[in-house]
Tab-separated table of C-alpha atoms in Angstrom:
chain	number	residue	atom	x	y	z
A	4	UNK	CA	6.226	-4.766	-9.552
A	5	UNK	CA	8.170	-7.807	-10.435
A	6	UNK	CA	7.815	-10.648	-7.962
A	7	UNK	CA	4.163	-10.248	-7.045
A	8	UNK	CA	1.589	-11.521	-9.509
A	9	UNK	CA	-2.134	-11.071	-8.972
A	10	UNK	CA	-4.867	-12.642	-11.038
A	11	UNK	CA	-7.313	-11.660	-12.427
A	12	UNK	CA	-6.669	-7.977	-13.148
A	13	UNK	CA	-10.342	-7.225	-13.650
A	14	UNK	CA	-13.541	-8.989	-12.578
A	15	UNK	CA	-17.278	-8.261	-12.535
A	16	UNK	CA	-19.450	-10.393	-10.222
A	17	UNK	CA	-23.116	-10.430	-9.517
A	18	UNK	CA	-24.268	-10.106	-5.926
A	19	UNK	CA	-24.025	-13.522	-4.251
A	20	UNK	CA	-21.435	-14.976	-6.538
A	21	UNK	CA	-18.168	-16.306	-5.209
A	22	UNK	CA	-14.616	-15.935	-6.471
A	23	UNK	CA	-11.043	-16.306	-5.413
A	24	UNK	CA	-8.313	-13.689	-5.980
A	25	UNK	CA	-4.941	-15.217	-6.472
A	26	UNK	CA	-1.565	-13.851	-5.462
A	27	UNK	CA	1.741	-15.518	-6.101
A	28	UNK	CA	5.313	-14.426	-5.308
A	29	UNK	CA	8.764	-15.425	-6.434
A	30	UNK	CA	10.699	-13.382	-3.845
A	31	UNK	CA	10.737	-16.057	-1.108
A	32	UNK	CA	9.289	-13.777	1.577
A	33	UNK	CA	7.330	-15.080	4.546
A	34	UNK	CA	4.851	-12.277	5.149
A	35	UNK	CA	2.012	-11.652	2.714
A	36	UNK	CA	-0.905	-9.234	2.909
A	37	UNK	CA	-4.259	-8.415	1.274
A	38	UNK	CA	-5.387	-4.806	1.173
A	39	UNK	CA	-8.355	-3.078	-0.393
A	40	UNK	CA	-8.284	0.445	-1.709
A	41	UNK	CA	-11.377	2.622	-1.755
A	42	UNK	CA	-11.822	6.294	-2.666
A	43	UNK	CA	-11.500	8.406	0.438
A	44	UNK	CA	-10.570	5.402	2.603
A	45	UNK	CA	-7.025	4.738	1.551
A	46	UNK	CA	-5.630	1.176	1.693
A	47	UNK	CA	-7.016	-1.006	4.501
A	48	UNK	CA	-5.680	-4.394	5.573
A	49	UNK	CA	-8.071	-7.307	5.077
A	50	UNK	CA	-5.954	-10.312	6.124
A	51	UNK	CA	-2.304	-11.173	6.474
A	52	UNK	CA	-0.096	-14.175	6.714
A	53	UNK	CA	3.151	-14.193	8.639
A	54	UNK	CA	4.193	-17.559	7.264
A	55	UNK	CA	2.980	-20.636	5.420
A	56	UNK	CA	-0.079	-22.098	7.111
A	57	UNK	CA	-0.832	-19.076	9.329
A	58	UNK	CA	-3.320	-16.240	8.773
A	59	UNK	CA	-4.703	-13.361	10.855
A	60	UNK	CA	-7.448	-10.837	10.483
A	61	UNK	CA	-6.695	-7.267	9.598
A	62	UNK	CA	-8.837	-4.159	9.846
A	63	UNK	CA	-11.684	-5.203	7.537
A	64	UNK	CA	-11.942	-9.031	7.372
A	65	UNK	CA	-15.703	-9.460	7.288
A	66	UNK	CA	-16.953	-11.167	4.077
A	67	UNK	CA	-13.548	-12.611	3.228
A	68	UNK	CA	-11.543	-15.767	3.771
A	69	UNK	CA	-7.919	-16.434	3.003
A	70	UNK	CA	-5.702	-19.387	2.380
A	71	UNK	CA	-1.911	-19.753	2.638
A	72	UNK	CA	-1.194	-23.341	1.681
A	73	UNK	CA	2.431	-22.730	0.692
A	74	UNK	CA	5.006	-19.989	0.959
A	75	UNK	CA	4.523	-18.804	-2.615
A	76	UNK	CA	0.706	-18.266	-2.767
A	77	UNK	CA	-1.838	-16.342	-0.743
A	78	UNK	CA	-5.429	-16.310	-1.935
A	79	UNK	CA	-8.416	-14.209	-0.999
A	80	UNK	CA	-11.943	-15.637	-1.296
A	81	UNK	CA	-15.241	-13.859	-1.403
A	82	UNK	CA	-17.877	-16.508	-0.627
A	83	UNK	CA	-20.954	-14.339	-1.376
A	84	UNK	CA	-20.027	-11.067	-3.018
A	85	UNK	CA	-21.751	-7.847	-2.033
A	86	UNK	CA	-21.722	-4.410	-3.736
A	87	UNK	CA	-19.779	-3.079	-0.722
A	88	UNK	CA	-16.897	-5.315	-1.795
A	89	UNK	CA	-16.494	-3.351	-5.042
A	90	UNK	CA	-12.900	-2.157	-4.677
A	91	UNK	CA	-9.355	-2.560	-5.852
A	92	UNK	CA	-7.553	-5.369	-4.100
A	93	UNK	CA	-3.812	-5.441	-3.639
A	94	UNK	CA	-1.555	-8.264	-2.559
A	95	UNK	CA	1.683	-7.302	-0.841
A	96	UNK	CA	4.838	-8.848	0.494
A	97	UNK	CA	7.119	-7.725	3.275
A	98	UNK	CA	10.784	-8.299	2.846
A	99	UNK	CA	13.297	-7.605	5.657
A	100	UNK	CA	12.369	-3.944	5.517
A	101	UNK	CA	10.568	-2.962	2.331
A	102	UNK	CA	7.040	-3.814	1.165
A	103	UNK	CA	6.251	-4.836	-2.397
A	104	UNK	CA	2.854	-4.674	-4.080
A	105	UNK	CA	1.119	-6.440	-6.928
A	106	UNK	CA	-0.642	-4.529	-9.696
A	107	UNK	CA	-4.037	-5.000	-8.175
A	108	UNK	CA	-7.394	-6.648	-9.022
A	109	UNK	CA	-10.246	-4.267	-9.884
A	110	UNK	CA	-13.481	-5.928	-8.728
A	111	UNK	CA	-16.902	-4.698	-9.385
A	112	UNK	CA	-19.954	-6.325	-7.735
A	113	UNK	CA	-23.290	-5.489	-9.362
B	29	UNK	CA	-4.829	3.937	17.530
B	30	UNK	CA	-2.046	4.217	14.972
B	31	UNK	CA	-2.985	6.655	12.211
B	32	UNK	CA	-1.230	8.170	9.261
B	33	UNK	CA	-2.464	11.367	7.681
B	34	UNK	CA	-1.516	13.110	4.469
B	35	UNK	CA	-2.402	16.761	3.815
B	36	UNK	CA	-3.301	18.155	1.354
B	37	UNK	CA	-5.378	15.594	-0.559
B	38	UNK	CA	-4.484	17.321	-3.848
B	39	UNK	CA	-1.792	19.651	-5.105
B	40	UNK	CA	-1.191	21.438	-8.386
B	41	UNK	CA	2.076	23.124	-9.262
B	42	UNK	CA	3.764	24.477	-12.384
B	43	UNK	CA	6.602	22.537	-13.928
B	44	UNK	CA	9.995	23.200	-12.450
B	45	UNK	CA	8.776	23.990	-8.941
B	46	UNK	CA	10.231	22.324	-5.871
B	47	UNK	CA	7.598	20.873	-3.624
B	48	UNK	CA	7.058	19.066	-0.326
B	49	UNK	CA	4.482	16.458	0.451
B	50	UNK	CA	3.583	15.900	4.102
B	51	UNK	CA	2.825	12.834	6.120
B	52	UNK	CA	2.128	12.678	9.829
B	53	UNK	CA	1.680	9.760	12.193
B	54	UNK	CA	0.380	9.320	15.709
B	55	UNK	CA	2.708	6.694	17.144
B	56	UNK	CA	6.348	7.595	17.688
B	57	UNK	CA	7.195	3.830	17.931
B	58	UNK	CA	7.552	3.734	14.155
B	59	UNK	CA	9.761	0.994	12.657
B	60	UNK	CA	10.029	2.480	9.205
B	61	UNK	CA	8.125	4.728	6.782
B	62	UNK	CA	7.730	4.050	3.126
B	63	UNK	CA	6.746	6.398	0.312
B	64	UNK	CA	4.875	5.014	-2.679
B	65	UNK	CA	3.827	6.381	-6.099
B	66	UNK	CA	0.572	5.269	-7.685
B	67	UNK	CA	-0.429	6.087	-11.252
B	68	UNK	CA	-4.135	5.981	-12.213
B	69	UNK	CA	-5.365	2.406	-12.417
B	70	UNK	CA	-1.987	1.038	-11.441
B	71	UNK	CA	-0.291	-0.570	-8.508
B	72	UNK	CA	2.012	0.919	-5.921
B	73	UNK	CA	5.655	1.606	-6.732
B	74	UNK	CA	7.987	2.007	-3.837
B	75	UNK	CA	9.964	5.267	-3.958
B	76	UNK	CA	11.878	5.486	-0.695
B	77	UNK	CA	12.003	3.715	2.667
B	78	UNK	CA	13.289	5.326	5.825
B	79	UNK	CA	14.213	3.255	8.796
B	80	UNK	CA	13.527	4.624	12.311
B	81	UNK	CA	17.261	5.067	12.854
B	82	UNK	CA	17.626	7.247	9.784
B	83	UNK	CA	16.658	10.865	9.252
B	84	UNK	CA	16.503	10.937	5.488
B	85	UNK	CA	16.876	9.012	2.252
B	86	UNK	CA	17.556	10.270	-1.252
B	87	UNK	CA	16.912	8.873	-4.699
B	88	UNK	CA	17.491	11.154	-7.651
B	89	UNK	CA	15.236	14.214	-7.340
B	90	UNK	CA	13.459	12.713	-4.346
B	91	UNK	CA	14.373	13.231	-0.731
B	92	UNK	CA	12.385	11.835	2.180
B	93	UNK	CA	12.853	12.803	5.847
B	94	UNK	CA	11.616	11.316	9.049
B	95	UNK	CA	11.200	13.024	12.401
B	96	UNK	CA	9.886	10.585	14.965
B	97	UNK	CA	9.652	13.088	17.779
B	98	UNK	CA	7.249	15.308	15.811
B	99	UNK	CA	5.515	12.389	14.059
B	100	UNK	CA	6.261	13.742	10.636
B	101	UNK	CA	7.741	12.687	7.310
B	102	UNK	CA	8.171	14.779	4.209
B	103	UNK	CA	8.818	13.910	0.614
B	104	UNK	CA	10.709	16.582	-1.275
B	105	UNK	CA	10.556	16.596	-5.051
B	106	UNK	CA	13.019	18.846	-6.757
B	107	UNK	CA	12.450	20.450	-10.146
B	108	UNK	CA	9.050	18.877	-10.653
B	109	UNK	CA	8.101	17.528	-14.110
B	110	UNK	CA	4.739	16.624	-15.687
B	111	UNK	CA	5.790	12.955	-15.407
B	112	UNK	CA	5.756	13.356	-11.645
B	113	UNK	CA	1.954	13.675	-11.732
B	114	UNK	CA	0.558	10.828	-9.711
B	115	UNK	CA	-0.789	9.973	-6.238
B	116	UNK	CA	1.817	9.729	-3.509
B	117	UNK	CA	1.162	7.523	-0.535
B	118	UNK	CA	3.029	7.231	2.698
B	119	UNK	CA	2.777	4.170	4.919
B	120	UNK	CA	4.132	3.493	8.363
B	121	UNK	CA	5.218	0.213	9.855
B	122	UNK	CA	5.063	0.362	13.617
B	123	UNK	CA	6.828	-1.631	16.261
B	124	UNK	CA	4.884	-4.717	17.385
B	125	UNK	CA	2.547	-4.509	14.425
B	126	UNK	CA	3.543	-7.716	12.657
B	127	UNK	CA	4.787	-5.853	9.617
B	128	UNK	CA	1.410	-4.376	8.694
B	129	UNK	CA	1.520	-1.016	6.924
B	130	UNK	CA	-0.806	1.825	7.993
B	131	UNK	CA	-1.465	4.091	5.031
B	132	UNK	CA	-2.254	7.727	4.608
B	133	UNK	CA	-4.952	8.584	2.159
B	134	UNK	CA	-2.487	10.012	-0.340
B	135	UNK	CA	-1.764	13.329	-2.055
B	136	UNK	CA	-2.638	13.576	-5.740
B	137	UNK	CA	-0.061	15.727	-7.435
B	138	UNK	CA	-0.545	17.492	-10.751
B	139	UNK	CA	2.413	19.155	-12.428
B	140	UNK	CA	1.379	21.470	-15.169
B	141	UNK	CA	3.622	22.051	-18.222
């Protein structure tokens, strides 16, 4: 999935710890998204950003914050991680028509 | 509420068989529908995208169709191979939805040699 880079790829956190998931693109698209993927639940939208400096809540925003300081980067922050946030997180872009996804961050909260 | 559904959740076929994966959606005001492939532990790879003005798209052995009136899309895989084994996801982008994708839960395909 060239063009969308997520870091880290794997992370284990203890309950209550904080961390930031990073997403960077080199495709020059305005719209960026954070999804989480859970077994039996499919992919659900956490937050999205239509352009630099703007963000909006998606379907499951509780427990998360986001930051879109420039066009290239969109970060997702967990201020106080909970076991319910154990999931695979995907960053995505939307071009004129098609969506592009990063390789995902596999997060485990113990 | 806009919903996307994929049935069945899992499918197992012998190599060489032609097969159809189903995707249904509740809102006929669909802007486009995208099919993805996901291998275990990996990200999503875009396979085909169908605009609302189109009825089908083809790429190699894959053909995707879209019928807005019935709220259905199908992904046809011809002459299936073991390498086609993966989870296939469909996702709809709906008008007035700021570009968000609504995903089905996926169909996990196993092609047996």
